[in-house]
Coordinates of C-alpha atoms and ligand atoms in Angstrom, one line a residue:
M1 CA -18.7 1.4 -8.4
K2 CA -20.3 -1.6 -6.3
A3 CA -23.3 -1.5 -8.5
E4 CA -21.2 -1.6 -12.0
M5 CA -19.3 -4.4 -9.9
A6 CA -22.1 -6.5 -9.4
E7 CA -23.4 -6.0 -12.8
Q8 CA -20.0 -7.4 -14.2
V9 CA -19.7 -10.1 -11.6
A10 CA -23.4 -11.5 -12.8
T11 CA -22.0 -12.2 -16.4
F12 CA -19.1 -14.5 -14.8
P13 CA -21.0 -17.8 -14.2
A14 CA -22.2 -17.7 -17.9
K15 CA -18.6 -17.2 -19.1
Y16 CA -16.3 -18.8 -16.5
G17 CA -18.7 -21.1 -14.5
R18 CA -18.4 -19.3 -11.3
V19 CA -18.0 -16.1 -9.5
P20 CA -14.7 -14.6 -7.7
H21 CA -14.0 -16.1 -4.4
L22 CA -12.4 -14.1 -1.6
V23 CA -11.1 -15.7 1.6
V24 CA -10.5 -13.4 4.5
I25 CA -8.6 -14.8 8.0
L26 CA -9.2 -13.3 11.0
V27 CA -7.0 -14.2 13.9
G28 CA -8.2 -13.3 17.4
E29 CA -11.2 -10.9 18.8
D30 CA -10.1 -7.3 18.2
P31 CA -13.5 -5.6 17.7
A32 CA -12.1 -3.2 15.2
S33 CA -10.8 -6.0 13.0
Q34 CA -14.1 -7.9 13.4
S35 CA -16.0 -4.9 12.2
Y36 CA -13.7 -4.5 9.1
V37 CA -14.0 -8.1 8.3
R38 CA -17.9 -7.9 8.5
G39 CA -17.7 -5.0 6.1
K40 CA -15.8 -7.0 3.6
A41 CA -18.3 -9.9 3.8
K42 CA -21.1 -7.4 3.4
A43 CA -19.8 -5.7 0.3
S44 CA -18.9 -9.1 -1.3
E45 CA -22.4 -9.9 -0.8
V46 CA -23.5 -6.7 -2.6
V47 CA -21.2 -7.3 -5.4
G48 CA -21.7 -10.9 -5.8
I49 CA -18.4 -12.3 -4.7
K50 CA -18.2 -15.5 -2.7
N51 CA -16.7 -14.6 0.7
T52 CA -15.5 -17.2 3.0
T53 CA -14.3 -15.8 6.5
I54 CA -12.0 -18.0 8.5
L55 CA -11.7 -17.4 12.3
R56 CA -8.6 -18.5 14.2
P57 CA -7.9 -18.0 17.9
A58 CA -5.3 -15.4 18.9
D59 CA -2.9 -18.0 20.1
I60 CA -2.7 -20.0 17.0
P61 CA 1.1 -20.9 16.3
E62 CA 2.5 -19.1 13.2
A63 CA 3.3 -22.3 11.6
E64 CA -0.5 -23.1 11.8
L65 CA -1.4 -19.8 10.0
L66 CA 1.3 -20.4 7.3
E67 CA -0.1 -23.8 6.6
L68 CA -3.5 -22.7 6.4
I69 CA -2.4 -20.1 3.7
A70 CA -0.4 -22.7 1.9
S71 CA -3.6 -25.0 1.5
L72 CA -5.6 -21.6 0.2
N73 CA -2.7 -20.9 -2.2
A74 CA -3.1 -24.5 -3.7
D75 CA -7.1 -24.4 -3.7
A76 CA -8.0 -23.4 -7.3
S77 CA -11.3 -22.3 -6.2
V78 CA -9.9 -19.4 -4.0
D79 CA -8.9 -16.3 -6.0
G80 CA -8.1 -13.7 -3.2
I81 CA -6.6 -14.2 0.2
L82 CA -6.6 -11.5 2.9
V83 CA -5.1 -12.0 6.3
Q84 CA -6.5 -8.9 8.5
L85 CA -4.1 -6.9 10.3
P86 CA -2.5 -6.3 12.9
L87 CA -1.8 -10.0 13.8
P88 CA -0.9 -11.1 17.6
P89 CA 2.6 -10.1 18.3
H90 CA 3.9 -13.6 18.5
I91 CA 3.2 -13.9 14.5
S92 CA 5.5 -12.2 11.9
E93 CA 3.2 -10.2 9.7
D94 CA 6.2 -10.0 6.9
R95 CA 6.3 -13.8 7.0
V96 CA 2.4 -14.1 6.8
I97 CA 2.4 -11.5 3.9
A98 CA 5.1 -13.0 2.1
A99 CA 3.4 -16.7 2.3
I100 CA 0.4 -15.5 0.4
A101 CA 0.7 -16.4 -3.3
K102 CA 1.1 -12.9 -5.1
E103 CA -1.5 -13.9 -7.5
K104 CA -3.9 -13.9 -4.8
D105 CA -2.4 -10.9 -2.8
V106 CA -5.8 -8.9 -2.9
D107 CA -4.0 -6.2 -0.4
G108 CA -1.1 -5.7 -2.5
F109 CA 1.1 -6.2 0.1
H110 CA 3.3 -9.2 -0.8
P111 CA 6.9 -7.8 -1.4
L112 CA 6.8 -8.6 -5.0
N113 CA 3.6 -6.3 -5.4
V114 CA 5.4 -3.8 -3.6
A115 CA 8.4 -3.8 -5.8
A116 CA 6.2 -4.0 -8.8
L117 CA 4.5 -0.8 -7.7
W118 CA 7.7 1.1 -7.1
M119 CA 8.8 0.2 -10.6
R120 CA 5.7 0.8 -12.3
Q121 CA 4.9 -2.6 -13.3
P122 CA 1.6 -4.0 -13.6
C123 CA 0.7 -4.9 -9.7
T124 CA -2.2 -5.2 -7.4
V125 CA -2.4 -1.7 -5.9
P126 CA -3.2 -1.5 -2.1
C127 CA -6.8 -1.0 -1.6
T128 CA -6.7 2.5 0.7
P129 CA -4.4 4.3 -1.7
K130 CA -5.9 3.2 -4.9
G131 CA -9.5 4.3 -3.4
I132 CA -8.0 7.6 -2.6
L133 CA -6.8 8.1 -5.9
R134 CA -10.3 7.2 -7.2
M135 CA -12.0 9.8 -5.0
L136 CA -9.9 12.4 -6.4
D137 CA -10.5 11.2 -10.1
S138 CA -14.2 11.1 -9.2
V139 CA -14.2 14.7 -8.5
G140 CA -12.0 15.9 -11.1
I141 CA -9.0 16.6 -9.3
D142 CA -5.8 16.1 -11.6
P143 CA -2.6 15.7 -8.9
K144 CA -0.7 16.8 -11.8
G145 CA 1.8 19.8 -10.7
K146 CA 0.1 20.1 -7.7
R147 CA 1.8 20.2 -4.1
A148 CA 0.7 17.1 -2.2
V149 CA 1.6 16.4 1.6
V150 CA 1.2 13.0 2.9
I151 CA 1.2 12.7 6.8
G152 CA 2.3 9.2 7.7
R153 CA 4.9 6.7 6.3
S154 CA 3.2 3.4 6.8
Q155 CA 3.6 0.4 4.0
I156 CA -0.1 0.1 3.9
V157 CA -1.1 3.9 3.1
G158 CA 1.5 6.5 3.5
L159 CA 4.2 5.2 1.2
P160 CA 2.0 3.9 -1.6
V161 CA -0.3 6.7 -1.9
A162 CA 2.8 9.0 -2.1
K163 CA 4.1 6.9 -4.8
L164 CA 0.8 6.9 -6.9
L165 CA 0.6 10.5 -6.3
L166 CA 4.1 11.1 -7.6
D167 CA 3.2 8.7 -10.7
R168 CA 0.2 11.3 -11.3
N169 CA 2.7 14.0 -11.3
A170 CA 2.1 15.5 -8.0
T171 CA 5.2 17.1 -6.1
V172 CA 4.9 15.0 -3.0
T173 CA 6.2 15.5 0.5
I174 CA 6.0 12.9 3.0
C175 CA 5.6 13.9 6.7
H176 CA 6.1 11.9 9.8
S177 CA 6.4 12.1 13.6
R178 CA 9.8 13.6 13.5
T179 CA 8.8 16.3 10.7
A180 CA 10.3 19.8 12.0
D181 CA 7.4 22.4 11.9
L182 CA 4.8 20.2 10.6
P183 CA 2.1 22.8 10.3
A184 CA 4.3 24.9 8.3
V185 CA 4.6 22.0 5.7
T186 CA 1.0 20.9 5.8
R187 CA 0.0 24.6 5.2
Q188 CA 1.8 24.2 1.5
A189 CA -0.4 21.4 0.6
E190 CA -2.9 21.6 -2.1
I191 CA -3.6 18.0 -1.6
L192 CA -3.5 16.8 2.0
V193 CA -3.4 13.1 3.0
V194 CA -3.6 12.1 6.7
A195 CA -2.7 8.7 8.0
I196 CA -1.1 9.0 11.1
G197 CA -3.8 7.5 13.8
R198 CA -4.3 10.3 15.9
P199 CA -7.7 11.7 16.8
R200 CA -8.5 15.2 15.3
F201 CA -4.6 15.7 14.7
V202 CA -5.0 18.2 11.8
T203 CA -6.4 21.3 13.1
A204 CA -7.9 24.6 10.9
D205 CA -4.5 26.2 11.2
M206 CA -2.6 23.5 9.4
V207 CA -4.6 23.4 6.3
A208 CA -4.5 26.0 3.4
P209 CA -7.7 27.6 2.1
G210 CA -9.1 25.6 -0.9
A211 CA -6.9 22.2 0.0
V212 CA -8.2 18.8 -0.7
V213 CA -8.2 17.0 2.4
I214 CA -8.4 13.2 2.7
D215 CA -8.7 11.6 6.0
V216 CA -7.4 8.0 6.4
G217 CA -7.7 8.1 10.2
V218 CA -10.2 5.8 12.2
N219 CA -9.7 6.4 15.6
R220 CA -12.0 6.6 18.8
D221 CA -12.6 9.9 20.3
P222 CA -11.2 9.7 23.8
E223 CA -13.9 11.9 25.2
T224 CA -17.0 10.5 23.6
G225 CA -15.8 6.9 22.3
K226 CA -17.2 7.8 18.9
L227 CA -15.4 7.0 15.6
C228 CA -13.4 10.1 14.5
G229 CA -10.5 10.7 11.8
D230 CA -7.0 12.3 12.0
V231 CA -8.6 15.5 10.8
D232 CA -10.6 17.8 13.0
Y233 CA -13.6 17.8 10.6
E234 CA -15.8 20.4 11.9
A235 CA -12.9 22.9 12.1
V236 CA -11.4 22.1 8.8
E237 CA -14.3 21.2 6.7
P238 CA -15.3 25.2 6.0
K239 CA -11.7 25.8 5.1
A240 CA -11.1 22.8 2.4
S241 CA -12.8 22.7 -1.1
V242 CA -13.4 19.0 -0.5
I243 CA -12.8 16.8 2.5
T244 CA -13.7 13.3 3.2
P245 CA -15.7 12.4 6.3
V246 CA -15.1 9.7 9.2
P247 CA -16.8 7.3 9.0
G248 CA -18.2 7.3 5.6
G249 CA -14.9 8.1 3.6
V250 CA -11.9 6.4 2.8
G251 CA -13.0 3.3 4.8
P252 CA -15.9 2.3 2.6
M253 CA -13.8 3.3 -0.5
T254 CA -11.1 0.8 0.6
I255 CA -13.5 -1.7 0.8
T256 CA -14.9 -1.2 -2.4
C257 CA -11.3 -1.4 -4.0
L258 CA -10.9 -4.7 -2.2
M259 CA -13.8 -6.0 -4.4
E260 CA -12.2 -4.5 -7.4
N261 CA -8.9 -6.3 -6.5
T262 CA -10.6 -9.5 -6.2
I263 CA -12.1 -9.4 -9.4
E264 CA -8.7 -8.2 -10.9
C265 CA -7.0 -11.3 -9.5
F266 CA -9.9 -13.6 -10.6
L267 CA -9.7 -12.4 -14.2
R268 CA -6.0 -12.6 -14.5
K269 CA -6.3 -16.4 -13.5
Q270 CA -9.1 -16.8 -16.1
E271 CA -6.8 -15.1 -18.8
K272 CA -4.1 -17.3 -17.7
A273 CA -6.4 -20.6 -17.9
E274 CA -7.3 -19.7 -21.6
Ligands
GUN1 N1 -5.9 -3.6 8.6 C1 -6.0 -2.4 8.5 N2 -6.0 -2.1 7.1 C2 -6.0 -3.2 6.5 C3 -5.8 -3.6 5.2 O1 -5.8 -2.8 4.2 N3 -5.6 -4.8 5.0 C4 -5.6 -5.9 5.9 N4 -5.4 -7.0 5.7 N5 -5.5 -5.4 7.1 C5 -5.8 -4.2 7.3

């Protein structure tokens, strides 16, 4: 996907006079967030997208962050704005997300993009759910008529991936920390998407033979300190028909879809200008 996008972006200077420009804002020094932001800059370079990473201290007043976003909204040379989450507790994530111009909201988190997704209107689709559907398509798995179970109900992953699977005619169950007898539900899944943020939470007994397992988790193994997913990969892999690894699965795919969303925002702007 990145190679195809790089080819496409290479044609933009002749056509539009410039390449897409993504601005990433990182508040504070959380090591995981720093690593994600580096990944986004690296992928931008590969695809040929201009990337500006703006660093701000953890104690930045909310008003100052909102002013920065307003100036980027008004800057015609900026196509995409991404504020890395989570934000420090004194800053309202809701207010920050709503402050981003919806046309530059490459995450698809703005209330108007969320509403458009749930109303099946044209919108920016959040990167992680978009990448998950891409991966299913890439191996020829059609969700139509299948029992899909999503563990997790976050705005970033659980809810939108459930909606996308529903739109593709899967029968979708959303589970969460209060679900009674979770293993009985997950064992029904032909497609199992796990996004709860607990290391190796899904064990082999929770997975049906032949299931498609998508692991969205990024955790530190409490014993080794190494990165691990929400799924016990070694135990579940022999049982699953296909499974995504952590690291190296959903994460890189999410970043790749961010590149795609940035190009889409850029192209929509060019179409408007014509
Ligand atoms: N933090 C964890 N995932 C994401 C994401 O998809 N977008 C942003 N902005 N922050 C995140």
